[in-house]
Coordinates of C-alpha atoms in Angstrom, one line a residue:
M185 CA -53.0 -139.1 136.0
S186 CA -52.1 -136.6 133.5
Q187 CA -49.0 -134.2 134.0
Q188 CA -51.3 -131.2 133.8
L189 CA -53.2 -132.6 137.0
C190 CA -50.0 -133.6 138.8
Y191 CA -48.2 -130.3 138.8
P192 CA -50.6 -128.7 141.3
H193 CA -50.5 -131.6 143.4
L194 CA -46.8 -131.7 143.5
L195 CA -46.2 -127.9 144.1
T196 CA -49.1 -128.2 147.0
R197 CA -47.1 -131.2 148.3
H198 CA -43.6 -129.7 148.2
L199 CA -44.4 -125.8 148.9
G200 CA -47.6 -126.2 151.1
N201 CA -50.9 -124.4 150.5
K202 CA -49.6 -121.1 151.9
N203 CA -46.3 -121.2 149.9
L204 CA -48.1 -122.2 146.8
F205 CA -50.4 -119.0 147.1
L206 CA -47.2 -116.9 147.6
F207 CA -45.7 -118.7 144.4
R208 CA -48.7 -118.0 142.4
S209 CA -48.8 -114.4 143.6
I210 CA -45.2 -113.8 142.4
C211 CA -46.0 -115.3 139.0
T212 CA -49.0 -112.7 138.7
I213 CA -46.9 -109.9 139.5
F214 CA -44.0 -110.5 137.2
A215 CA -46.2 -111.6 134.3
P216 CA -46.5 -108.1 132.9
M217 CA -42.7 -107.7 133.5
K218 CA -42.2 -110.5 131.1
K219 CA -44.7 -108.9 128.7
L220 CA -42.6 -105.6 129.0
L221 CA -39.3 -107.3 128.2
A222 CA -40.7 -108.8 125.3
K223 CA -41.8 -105.5 124.1
L224 CA -38.2 -104.0 124.8
S225 CA -36.6 -106.6 122.7
N226 CA -38.0 -104.4 119.9
P227 CA -35.1 -102.1 119.0
D228 CA -37.7 -99.2 118.3
I229 CA -39.6 -99.5 121.7
L230 CA -36.3 -99.9 123.6
L231 CA -34.9 -96.9 122.1
A232 CA -37.9 -94.7 122.5
T233 CA -38.0 -96.0 126.2
L234 CA -34.3 -95.0 126.9
L235 CA -34.8 -91.6 125.1
G236 CA -37.8 -90.8 127.2
I237 CA -35.6 -91.3 130.3
W238 CA -32.8 -89.2 128.7
L239 CA -35.4 -86.7 128.1
I240 CA -36.7 -86.3 131.7
I241 CA -33.0 -86.1 132.8
N242 CA -32.4 -83.1 130.4
I243 CA -35.7 -81.5 131.7
L244 CA -34.5 -81.7 135.0
Q245 CA -31.1 -80.2 134.1
G246 CA -33.0 -77.3 132.2
I247 CA -35.0 -76.5 135.5
F248 CA -32.2 -76.5 138.0
T249 CA -29.4 -75.1 136.0
E250 CA -28.8 -71.5 135.3
L251 CA -28.6 -70.1 131.8
T252 CA -25.4 -69.8 129.8
N253 CA -24.1 -66.5 128.6
R254 CA -25.4 -67.2 125.0
E255 CA -28.8 -68.4 126.3
A256 CA -29.6 -65.3 128.2
Y257 CA -28.8 -63.5 124.8
Y258 CA -31.0 -65.8 122.8
W259 CA -33.9 -65.1 125.4
F260 CA -33.4 -61.3 125.0
T261 CA -33.5 -61.3 121.1
A262 CA -36.8 -63.8 121.4
V263 CA -38.5 -62.0 124.1
Q264 CA -37.6 -58.4 123.7
R265 CA -37.5 -58.2 119.9
G266 CA -40.1 -60.7 119.4
L267 CA -40.5 -63.2 116.5
Q268 CA -38.6 -61.8 113.5
T269 CA -37.5 -63.3 110.1
G270 CA -34.0 -62.7 111.2
Y271 CA -31.7 -61.4 114.1
F272 CA -28.5 -59.8 114.1
D273 CA -26.0 -62.7 114.4
H274 CA -28.1 -66.1 114.2
P275 CA -31.0 -67.2 112.1
P276 CA -34.6 -67.0 113.5
M277 CA -35.4 -70.7 114.2
L278 CA -34.1 -70.5 117.7
G279 CA -36.0 -67.5 118.4
V280 CA -39.4 -69.2 117.4
L281 CA -38.3 -72.0 119.9
V282 CA -37.4 -69.8 122.8
W283 CA -40.5 -67.6 122.1
L284 CA -42.8 -70.7 122.4
G285 CA -41.2 -71.9 125.5
V286 CA -41.2 -68.8 127.3
N287 CA -45.0 -68.2 126.5
L288 CA -45.6 -71.6 128.0
F289 CA -43.5 -71.5 131.2
G290 CA -42.7 -67.9 131.4
D291 CA -39.3 -66.2 132.1
T292 CA -37.6 -69.2 133.5
E293 CA -34.7 -71.5 132.5
L294 CA -36.8 -74.2 131.4
G295 CA -38.9 -71.8 129.3
V296 CA -35.9 -70.7 127.4
R297 CA -34.7 -74.3 127.1
F298 CA -37.8 -76.4 126.8
F299 CA -38.4 -77.0 123.0
T300 CA -34.6 -77.3 122.5
I301 CA -34.7 -80.2 125.1
L302 CA -37.5 -81.7 123.3
L303 CA -35.8 -82.0 120.0
Q304 CA -32.9 -84.1 120.9
P305 CA -34.8 -87.3 121.7
I306 CA -36.9 -86.8 118.6
Y307 CA -33.9 -86.2 116.0
L308 CA -32.0 -89.2 117.7
F309 CA -35.0 -91.5 117.4
L310 CA -35.5 -90.3 113.7
F311 CA -31.7 -90.7 112.9
W312 CA -32.1 -94.3 114.1
Q313 CA -34.7 -95.0 111.4
V314 CA -31.8 -93.9 108.8
V315 CA -29.1 -96.0 110.5
R316 CA -31.0 -99.1 111.2
T317 CA -31.2 -102.2 108.8
P318 CA -33.4 -105.1 108.7
L319 CA -30.6 -107.0 110.7
S320 CA -30.7 -104.5 113.7
N321 CA -31.9 -105.7 117.0
W322 CA -32.1 -104.4 120.5
R323 CA -28.4 -104.7 120.9
S324 CA -27.8 -102.4 118.0
A325 CA -30.3 -99.9 119.5
L326 CA -28.5 -100.1 122.9
T327 CA -25.2 -99.4 121.0
Y328 CA -26.7 -96.5 119.3
L329 CA -27.9 -95.1 122.6
L330 CA -24.8 -95.5 124.5
T331 CA -22.8 -93.9 121.9
A332 CA -25.0 -91.0 121.8
F333 CA -25.0 -90.6 125.4
S334 CA -21.2 -90.5 125.7
I335 CA -20.5 -87.9 123.2
P336 CA -20.0 -84.7 125.2
L337 CA -21.3 -82.4 122.4
L338 CA -24.8 -84.3 122.5
Q339 CA -24.7 -84.2 126.6
L340 CA -24.3 -80.4 126.5
Y341 CA -26.5 -79.5 123.5
G342 CA -29.3 -81.7 124.8
W343 CA -30.3 -79.1 127.1
V344 CA -28.7 -75.8 126.4
A345 CA -30.7 -73.7 124.1
T346 CA -28.7 -72.8 120.9
P347 CA -29.1 -72.8 117.2
D348 CA -27.5 -76.2 116.9
A349 CA -30.5 -77.8 118.2
P350 CA -33.0 -77.1 115.6
M351 CA -30.1 -77.5 113.0
M352 CA -29.5 -81.0 114.2
L353 CA -33.2 -81.9 113.8
A354 CA -33.3 -80.3 110.3
T355 CA -30.1 -82.3 109.4
V356 CA -31.8 -85.5 110.4
L357 CA -35.0 -84.7 108.7
F358 CA -33.0 -84.0 105.5
L359 CA -31.1 -87.1 105.8
Y360 CA -34.2 -89.0 106.4
C361 CA -36.0 -87.4 103.3
Y362 CA -32.9 -87.8 101.2
K363 CA -33.1 -91.7 102.0
R364 CA -36.8 -91.7 100.9
F365 CA -35.9 -89.7 97.8
L366 CA -33.2 -92.1 96.8
A367 CA -35.9 -94.9 97.2
D368 CA -38.8 -92.9 95.3
Q369 CA -38.2 -89.6 93.7
S370 CA -41.7 -88.5 93.6
L371 CA -42.9 -85.0 93.7
L372 CA -43.9 -85.4 97.4
N373 CA -40.4 -86.6 98.5
T374 CA -39.1 -83.6 96.5
L375 CA -41.2 -81.3 98.2
Y376 CA -39.9 -82.8 101.7
I377 CA -36.5 -82.1 100.5
A378 CA -37.1 -78.5 99.7
L379 CA -38.9 -78.0 103.2
C380 CA -35.9 -79.6 104.8
T381 CA -33.5 -77.5 102.9
A382 CA -35.2 -74.5 103.9
L383 CA -35.5 -75.4 107.7
L384 CA -31.8 -76.1 107.7
V385 CA -30.6 -72.8 106.8
Y386 CA -33.4 -71.2 108.9
S387 CA -31.9 -72.9 111.8
E388 CA -28.1 -72.5 111.3
Y389 CA -26.2 -70.9 108.1
Q390 CA -23.8 -74.0 108.1
G391 CA -27.0 -76.0 107.2
V392 CA -26.0 -74.9 103.6
L393 CA -22.7 -77.3 104.2
V394 CA -25.0 -80.1 104.9
V395 CA -26.7 -79.8 101.7
G396 CA -23.6 -79.1 99.8
L397 CA -21.7 -82.1 100.9
V398 CA -24.7 -84.5 100.3
I399 CA -24.9 -83.1 96.8
A400 CA -21.0 -83.4 96.3
S401 CA -21.3 -87.1 97.7
N402 CA -23.8 -87.8 94.7
Y403 CA -23.2 -85.4 92.0
K404 CA -25.6 -87.0 89.5
L405 CA -28.3 -85.3 91.2
L406 CA -27.7 -82.3 89.7
F407 CA -28.7 -83.7 86.6
R408 CA -32.3 -84.4 87.9
W409 CA -34.8 -81.6 87.4
K410 CA -36.6 -82.6 90.5
V411 CA -33.4 -81.7 92.8
W412 CA -33.6 -78.2 91.0
V413 CA -37.2 -77.9 91.6
A414 CA -36.5 -78.7 95.4
L415 CA -33.6 -76.2 95.5
G416 CA -35.7 -73.7 94.0
F417 CA -38.7 -74.0 96.2
A418 CA -36.3 -74.0 99.2
L419 CA -34.9 -70.6 98.1
L420 CA -38.4 -69.4 97.8
L421 CA -39.1 -70.6 101.4
Y422 CA -35.9 -68.7 102.5
T423 CA -37.0 -65.3 100.9
P424 CA -38.3 -63.6 104.0
H425 CA -34.9 -63.9 105.6
I426 CA -33.1 -62.7 102.5
V427 CA -35.4 -59.8 102.4
W428 CA -34.7 -59.1 106.1
Q429 CA -30.9 -59.4 105.5
Y430 CA -31.2 -56.8 102.6
E431 CA -33.4 -54.4 104.7
H432 CA -30.6 -54.6 107.5
D433 CA -27.5 -54.1 105.1
W434 CA -26.7 -57.8 105.3
V435 CA -25.5 -57.3 109.0
T436 CA -25.4 -61.0 109.9
F437 CA -23.0 -61.9 107.0
R438 CA -20.9 -58.5 107.6
H439 CA -20.9 -59.5 111.5
H440 CA -19.7 -63.1 110.9
L441 CA -17.1 -62.0 108.2
S442 CA -15.6 -59.2 110.1
G443 CA -13.3 -61.3 112.5
G444 CA -10.2 -60.0 110.5
S445 CA -7.2 -61.9 108.7
Y446 CA -4.9 -64.0 110.8
E447 CA -1.8 -65.6 109.9
F448 CA -1.5 -69.4 109.8
S449 CA -1.2 -70.7 113.3
L450 CA 0.0 -74.4 113.6
G451 CA -0.6 -74.0 117.4
N452 CA -4.2 -73.4 116.8
L453 CA -4.6 -76.2 114.3
F454 CA -3.4 -78.6 117.2
N455 CA -5.4 -77.2 119.9
S456 CA -8.6 -77.3 117.8
F457 CA -8.0 -80.9 116.9
I458 CA -7.4 -82.1 120.5
N459 CA -10.6 -80.1 121.5
L460 CA -12.4 -81.8 118.6
I461 CA -11.5 -85.3 119.7
L462 CA -12.3 -84.4 123.4
T463 CA -15.9 -83.1 122.5
F464 CA -16.3 -86.1 120.3
N465 CA -15.3 -88.6 123.0
P466 CA -11.7 -89.8 122.4
I467 CA -12.6 -93.3 123.7
I468 CA -14.9 -93.6 120.7
F469 CA -13.1 -91.4 118.2
V470 CA -10.1 -93.5 117.7
P471 CA -12.1 -96.7 116.7
F472 CA -14.7 -94.6 114.7
T473 CA -11.6 -93.3 112.6
L474 CA -10.3 -97.0 112.2
F475 CA -13.8 -98.3 111.0
F476 CA -14.4 -95.2 108.9
V477 CA -11.5 -96.3 107.0
K478 CA -12.1 -100.1 107.0
L479 CA -15.9 -100.2 106.6
R480 CA -17.2 -100.1 103.1
F481 CA -21.1 -99.6 102.3
K482 CA -22.2 -99.6 98.6
S483 CA -24.8 -97.0 98.8
E484 CA -25.6 -93.2 98.3
L485 CA -26.6 -92.8 101.7
W486 CA -23.1 -94.1 103.0
R487 CA -21.4 -91.8 100.8
A488 CA -23.3 -89.0 102.2
M489 CA -22.3 -89.8 105.6
Q490 CA -18.9 -90.1 104.6
Y491 CA -18.7 -86.6 102.9
M492 CA -20.4 -85.0 105.8
G493 CA -17.8 -86.4 108.3
I494 CA -14.9 -85.6 106.2
G495 CA -16.2 -82.4 105.2
F496 CA -17.0 -81.0 108.6
F497 CA -13.9 -82.1 110.3
V498 CA -11.8 -80.7 107.5
L499 CA -13.6 -77.3 107.1
F500 CA -13.3 -77.0 111.0
L501 CA -9.4 -77.7 111.1
L502 CA -8.8 -75.5 108.1
G503 CA -11.0 -72.6 109.7
S504 CA -8.8 -73.2 113.1
T505 CA -5.7 -72.1 111.2
R506 CA -6.9 -68.7 110.5
G507 CA -8.3 -67.9 114.1
Y508 CA -10.6 -68.9 116.8
T509 CA -13.2 -72.0 116.3
Q510 CA -15.6 -73.7 118.2
P511 CA -16.1 -77.6 118.2
Q512 CA -19.8 -77.3 117.9
W513 CA -19.3 -76.1 114.4
A514 CA -18.5 -79.6 113.4
I515 CA -21.7 -81.1 115.2
P516 CA -23.1 -82.5 112.1
A517 CA -20.5 -85.1 112.0
V518 CA -21.9 -86.6 115.2
F519 CA -24.4 -88.4 112.8
T520 CA -21.6 -89.8 110.7
M521 CA -20.1 -91.2 114.1
L522 CA -23.3 -92.6 115.1
F523 CA -23.8 -94.3 111.8
I524 CA -20.3 -96.0 111.6
V525 CA -20.3 -96.9 115.4
T526 CA -23.8 -98.7 115.2
R527 CA -23.0 -100.4 111.9
A528 CA -19.4 -101.5 113.2
A529 CA -20.9 -102.9 116.3
E530 CA -23.3 -105.1 114.5
R531 CA -20.4 -106.6 112.7
S532 CA -18.2 -107.2 115.8
V533 CA -19.4 -108.7 119.2
K534 CA -16.2 -107.3 120.5
F535 CA -16.7 -103.8 119.5
H536 CA -20.3 -103.9 120.7
R537 CA -19.1 -105.0 124.3
Y538 CA -16.4 -102.3 124.3
I539 CA -19.1 -99.7 123.4
L540 CA -21.4 -101.0 126.0
K541 CA -18.8 -100.9 128.6
Q542 CA -17.3 -97.4 127.9
G543 CA -21.0 -96.1 127.6
M544 CA -21.9 -97.3 131.1
I545 CA -18.7 -95.7 132.6
I546 CA -18.9 -92.5 130.6
G547 CA -22.8 -92.3 131.3
T548 CA -22.2 -92.7 135.0
L549 CA -19.5 -90.0 135.0
W550 CA -22.0 -87.6 132.9
I551 CA -24.8 -88.1 135.3
A552 CA -22.8 -87.6 138.2
A553 CA -21.4 -84.1 136.8
R554 CA -24.9 -83.0 135.9
V555 CA -26.3 -83.9 139.2
F556 CA -23.6 -81.9 140.6
A557 CA -24.4 -79.0 138.2
M558 CA -28.0 -79.1 139.4
C559 CA -27.4 -79.2 143.2
Y560 CA -24.9 -76.5 143.1
A561 CA -26.2 -74.0 140.6
G562 CA -26.3 -71.2 143.1
Y563 CA -22.6 -71.5 144.3
Q564 CA -19.9 -69.4 143.2
I565 CA -18.0 -71.7 141.0
P566 CA -16.2 -70.2 138.2
L567 CA -18.4 -71.3 135.4
E568 CA -20.9 -69.2 133.6
I569 CA -24.1 -71.5 134.9
F570 CA -23.3 -70.7 138.5
G571 CA -24.0 -68.1 140.8
N572 CA -25.5 -65.7 138.5
K573 CA -28.7 -64.9 140.2
S574 CA -27.1 -64.0 143.6
K575 CA -24.4 -61.9 142.0
Y576 CA -26.5 -60.0 139.7
T577 CA -29.2 -59.4 142.3
I578 CA -26.4 -57.9 144.5
L579 CA -25.3 -55.6 141.7
A580 CA -28.9 -54.4 141.1
D581 CA -29.2 -53.6 144.6
K582 CA -26.2 -51.4 144.3
M583 CA -27.5 -49.6 141.3
D584 CA -30.6 -48.3 143.3
G585 CA -32.7 -48.2 140.1
K586 CA -30.2 -46.9 138.1
P587 CA -29.9 -48.1 134.4
L588 CA -26.8 -50.2 133.8
I589 CA -25.0 -49.8 130.3
F590 CA -22.6 -52.7 129.6
D591 CA -20.1 -51.7 127.1
G592 CA -20.1 -54.2 124.2
D593 CA -21.0 -57.1 126.4
H594 CA -24.4 -58.2 125.1
T595 CA -24.5 -61.7 127.0
Q596 CA -24.1 -60.0 130.3
A597 CA -26.7 -57.4 129.8
S598 CA -29.1 -60.0 129.0
K599 CA -28.3 -62.1 132.0
Y600 CA -28.6 -59.0 134.2
N601 CA -31.8 -58.4 132.7
F602 CA -33.1 -62.0 133.0
Y603 CA -32.1 -62.6 136.5
T604 CA -33.1 -59.2 138.0
H605 CA -35.8 -57.8 135.6
S606 CA -34.0 -54.4 135.7
M607 CA -33.0 -51.7 133.1
A608 CA -29.9 -52.9 131.2
Y609 CA -28.3 -52.1 127.8
S610 CA -25.3 -53.2 125.8
M611 CA -23.8 -50.4 124.0
P612 CA -22.1 -51.6 120.7
S613 CA -18.4 -51.4 121.0
I614 CA -15.6 -51.1 118.4
Y615 CA -13.4 -53.3 120.5
K616 CA -16.2 -55.9 121.4
G617 CA -18.5 -55.7 118.4
S618 CA -22.1 -55.3 118.0
S619 CA -25.4 -57.3 118.8
E620 CA -29.1 -57.5 118.6
Y621 CA -29.1 -54.2 120.9
E622 CA -28.0 -52.2 117.9
F623 CA -31.7 -52.4 116.7
M624 CA -33.0 -51.6 119.9
D625 CA -33.5 -47.8 120.8
F626 CA -34.4 -48.0 124.6
D627 CA -30.8 -46.8 125.4
E628 CA -32.2 -43.3 124.3
T629 CA -34.7 -43.4 127.1
F630 CA -31.9 -43.4 129.6
G631 CA -30.6 -40.0 128.2
G632 CA -30.0 -37.4 130.7
M633 CA -30.6 -40.0 133.5
P634 CA -27.9 -41.1 136.3
A635 CA -26.7 -44.5 135.0
A636 CA -23.7 -47.0 135.5
V637 CA -21.4 -48.2 132.9
V638 CA -19.7 -51.5 133.0
V639 CA -16.4 -52.1 131.3
K640 CA -13.8 -54.7 131.0
Q641 CA -10.2 -54.3 132.1
F642 CA -8.8 -53.9 128.7
I643 CA -11.1 -51.0 128.2
L644 CA -9.6 -49.2 131.3
D645 CA -6.1 -49.7 130.1
T646 CA -6.9 -48.0 126.7
I647 CA -9.3 -45.1 127.2
A648 CA -10.4 -44.4 131.0
R649 CA -7.8 -45.5 133.2
N650 CA -8.0 -42.0 135.2
N651 CA -11.8 -42.5 136.1
P652 CA -12.7 -44.0 139.5
Y653 CA -14.1 -47.5 139.0
T654 CA -15.8 -50.1 141.5
R655 CA -14.7 -53.8 140.9
F656 CA -17.5 -56.4 140.0
E657 CA -16.5 -59.8 140.1
L658 CA -19.1 -62.3 138.9
N659 CA -16.5 -65.2 139.3
E660 CA -12.9 -65.4 138.8
N661 CA -13.2 -65.7 135.0
Y662 CA -15.3 -62.7 134.6
V663 CA -14.3 -59.5 136.3
S664 CA -15.5 -56.1 135.3
F665 CA -15.5 -52.6 136.7
Y666 CA -18.4 -49.9 136.8
D667 CA -18.6 -46.3 137.2
T668 CA -21.5 -44.0 137.5
V669 CA -22.2 -41.1 135.1
D670 CA -24.5 -38.3 136.3
S671 CA -26.1 -37.9 132.9
Y672 CA -25.9 -40.6 130.5
I673 CA -25.4 -39.5 126.8
P674 CA -26.8 -41.9 124.1
L675 CA -24.3 -41.8 121.3
R676 CA -25.0 -45.0 119.3
R677 CA -27.0 -43.1 116.5
I678 CA -25.0 -40.1 116.0
V679 CA -23.9 -39.7 112.3
I680 CA -20.6 -38.3 111.7
T681 CA -19.4 -37.8 107.8
Y682 CA -16.0 -36.4 107.0
D683 CA -13.8 -35.8 104.1
G684 CA -10.2 -34.9 103.1
L685 CA -8.7 -38.2 104.1
P686 CA -6.1 -39.2 101.7
A687 CA -5.6 -42.6 100.4
K688 CA -2.0 -42.6 101.8
A689 CA -0.6 -41.0 104.7
I690 CA 2.5 -40.6 106.7
V691 CA 2.7 -40.5 110.4
K692 CA 3.0 -37.1 112.1
K693 CA 2.2 -35.3 108.9
P694 CA -0.8 -32.9 109.0
I695 CA -4.2 -34.1 107.3
L696 CA -7.1 -31.5 107.3
L697 CA -10.5 -33.1 107.7
N698 CA -13.9 -31.5 107.3
I699 CA -16.0 -32.8 109.9
N700 CA -19.9 -32.9 110.1
I701 CA -21.6 -34.3 113.3
M702 CA -25.4 -34.7 113.5
N703 CA -27.5 -35.5 116.6
P704 CA -30.7 -37.4 115.7
N705 CA -31.5 -37.8 119.5
K706 CA -34.2 -36.1 121.4
V707 CA -31.6 -34.7 124.0
P708 CA -28.7 -32.2 123.2
I709 CA -25.1 -33.3 123.8
E710 CA -22.7 -31.2 125.9
L711 CA -19.6 -31.7 123.9
N712 CA -17.1 -31.1 127.3
K713 CA -18.5 -34.4 128.4
V714 CA -17.7 -36.4 125.2
S715 CA -14.6 -37.0 123.0
L716 CA -14.2 -37.3 119.4
V717 CA -11.9 -40.1 118.8
A718 CA -10.2 -41.1 115.5
F719 CA -9.5 -45.0 115.2
V720 CA -7.1 -46.7 112.8
K721 CA -7.5 -50.3 112.8
S722 CA -4.9 -52.9 111.2
D723 CA -5.9 -55.9 108.9
K724 CA -4.6 -57.8 112.0
G725 CA -7.4 -56.4 114.3
V726 CA -4.8 -54.0 116.2
Y727 CA -6.3 -50.5 117.2
N728 CA -4.6 -47.3 117.6
E729 CA -6.7 -44.4 118.5
F730 CA -6.3 -40.7 119.2
T731 CA -8.5 -37.5 120.3
I732 CA -9.6 -34.8 117.9
A733 CA -10.2 -31.4 120.1
F734 CA -13.4 -29.4 119.7
A735 CA -13.1 -25.6 119.1
R736 CA -13.6 -23.7 122.6
Q737 CA -16.8 -22.2 121.3
M738 CA -18.4 -25.4 120.5
T739 CA -20.2 -26.4 123.7
V740 CA -23.6 -28.1 122.9
L741 CA -24.9 -30.0 119.9
P742 CA -28.6 -29.5 120.1
A743 CA -31.2 -32.2 119.4
G744 CA -31.9 -32.9 115.9
E745 CA -29.2 -30.6 114.7
S746 CA -25.6 -30.8 113.3
I747 CA -22.3 -28.9 113.5
S748 CA -19.5 -28.7 110.9
F749 CA -15.8 -27.8 111.4
S750 CA -12.4 -28.6 109.9
R751 CA -9.7 -30.1 112.1
E752 CA -6.0 -30.9 111.5
I753 CA -5.1 -34.3 112.5
R754 CA -1.9 -36.4 112.7
I755 CA -1.4 -40.0 112.6
P756 CA 0.4 -41.0 115.8
G757 CA 4.0 -42.2 115.5
S758 CA 3.2 -45.4 117.2
V759 CA 1.3 -46.6 114.1
S760 CA 3.3 -48.9 112.0
T761 CA 3.5 -49.1 108.4
G762 CA 0.7 -51.0 106.8
R763 CA -3.1 -51.0 105.5
Y764 CA -5.6 -49.7 108.0
E765 CA -9.4 -48.7 108.4
F766 CA -9.9 -45.3 109.4
S767 CA -13.1 -44.4 111.4
L768 CA -14.5 -41.4 113.8
S769 CA -16.5 -42.0 116.8
L770 CA -17.9 -40.1 119.9
Q771 CA -17.5 -41.7 123.2
Q772 CA -18.4 -40.7 126.9
P773 CA -15.9 -42.3 129.0
P774 CA -15.9 -44.8 130.8
A775 CA -17.7 -46.4 127.8
A776 CA -15.7 -47.2 124.5
S777 CA -17.0 -46.1 121.2
W778 CA -19.0 -47.3 118.3
Y779 CA -18.7 -46.4 114.6
N780 CA -20.5 -43.3 114.1
S781 CA -18.9 -42.8 110.7
K782 CA -18.1 -44.8 107.6
I783 CA -15.2 -46.7 107.5
K784 CA -12.4 -45.8 104.9
D785 CA -9.2 -47.6 103.9
I786 CA -5.9 -45.9 104.3
I787 CA -2.2 -46.8 103.8
I788 CA 0.1 -45.5 106.5
T789 CA 3.7 -45.2 106.1
N790 CA 6.0 -44.8 109.1
P791 CA 9.6 -44.3 108.1
T792 CA 10.8 -44.9 111.6
A793 CA 8.8 -48.1 112.4
G794 CA 8.2 -51.7 111.1
K795 CA 5.1 -53.2 109.5
S796 CA 1.7 -53.4 111.3
R797 CA 1.3 -56.7 113.4

């Protein structure tokens, strides 16, 4: 008897008819699993499956976690301002994503975040196509995924709506198209390079660095006419945003370049370096650095990855020596880390196992932390993603329908609006800066109405300490105070012109200023309820201010009219010797001021004091 006929006979004799039926049923059930395992041995299918699971986790996180401060502001700019070719402080691509998400899912956390959540698995899968080689297998794909999963920056920016999400996709598309362009410099691939370049800068301004570093890694590209065609076409595609900037007096660039000058700080450099390592995962960062030095790949793509890694790290650390930096500014260097770690693990079984172990441990900790954030979203934990809805609802109830004016705090105004659907506005502030609210005129609808003004502690310490305030504590990291005014006066659009300011001045010496104040609003201004304030700001960002009195007969500034007068002012003796910016502003305490006049440079001398700090 043949073996084929013997097997059923033997199985029947040893298992019995009943157990044989059970055995065949189990085989039938697990047969599809065998096919599935065979498919998952394909690295692309394995990675796509795991990224699908990651996408589900991020969607759940996006649903059950409250908005960060910046997300609420991005929601405001996209929904209240609508689709624009530019925004006050960020490029327009994120606005498109938020606008689309809100139109699909409404004014919800998922609506704000949906498309940024969707982009991460897409750009991680596309970058895998850049990283992989003919020798890459399922182990390589698993190393790649666990490396990405254990990097804090990718964990956070996988579900939070920021301009970094579209920039990451644009970076990967640019690298992918660059790889294709190196293999085939056709006009079609040239067009792809142009599209990706424009998309990069429409997503985040630092996208220019990606393009610049890649070109620097292969400078011979500059001698190829198709590269110039790509750059020219990209510039043409970017023209609408350039026109928007021109029409708005280059406001975005002025905003980002107005941080002031800071002296070199070794402490800032050290702290930024530590933060950089922590946000890139120190468990991987150290071996990544070693392999970065050790490994050698003879290809233009490898040089591009090298330049991107070194370039963003160095520029980030150099920036930290002059002031405040954020680790996500170096986020494109994540792709250099993924590239090197994946390639190194393909060459070292020991390192591959190391990545698997740390990935499972770090991944488990991340999942636990994210589940905690979802489950305790409504609790009063001192982080900006907790307790927003309940606290802002309480504040809205106290307002009893009165509009709320946040003094220079555009993110909190946006959050208040998002979670309560009540009237709120962020007044631009000399101390806190401006925002997209500068382009919005709905604060004028509050003119003459009772309103409440929210200010921070340091404002109380400078201009309005004698007013009664009510403490408002969102959490222990965000404490503000608010006071009610019987009749709110919109002062943002007031225009002040003046002359007579000398190029050099000595403290306490008289200066005669000729001042004109124009009121373009539809409501008159009672001058006894506002103050005319002069500001002198040092090049180190230190402010000094003093009040200029109105004449007694000057009581009202009618709507649509102006008043002119002369006043003798004296720079206070508290101002040190140095270079300053001088400006005039109207303010209605408890709110601070905004620049109602042009800023003029002045050199101030104080014979009895040192230089400005």
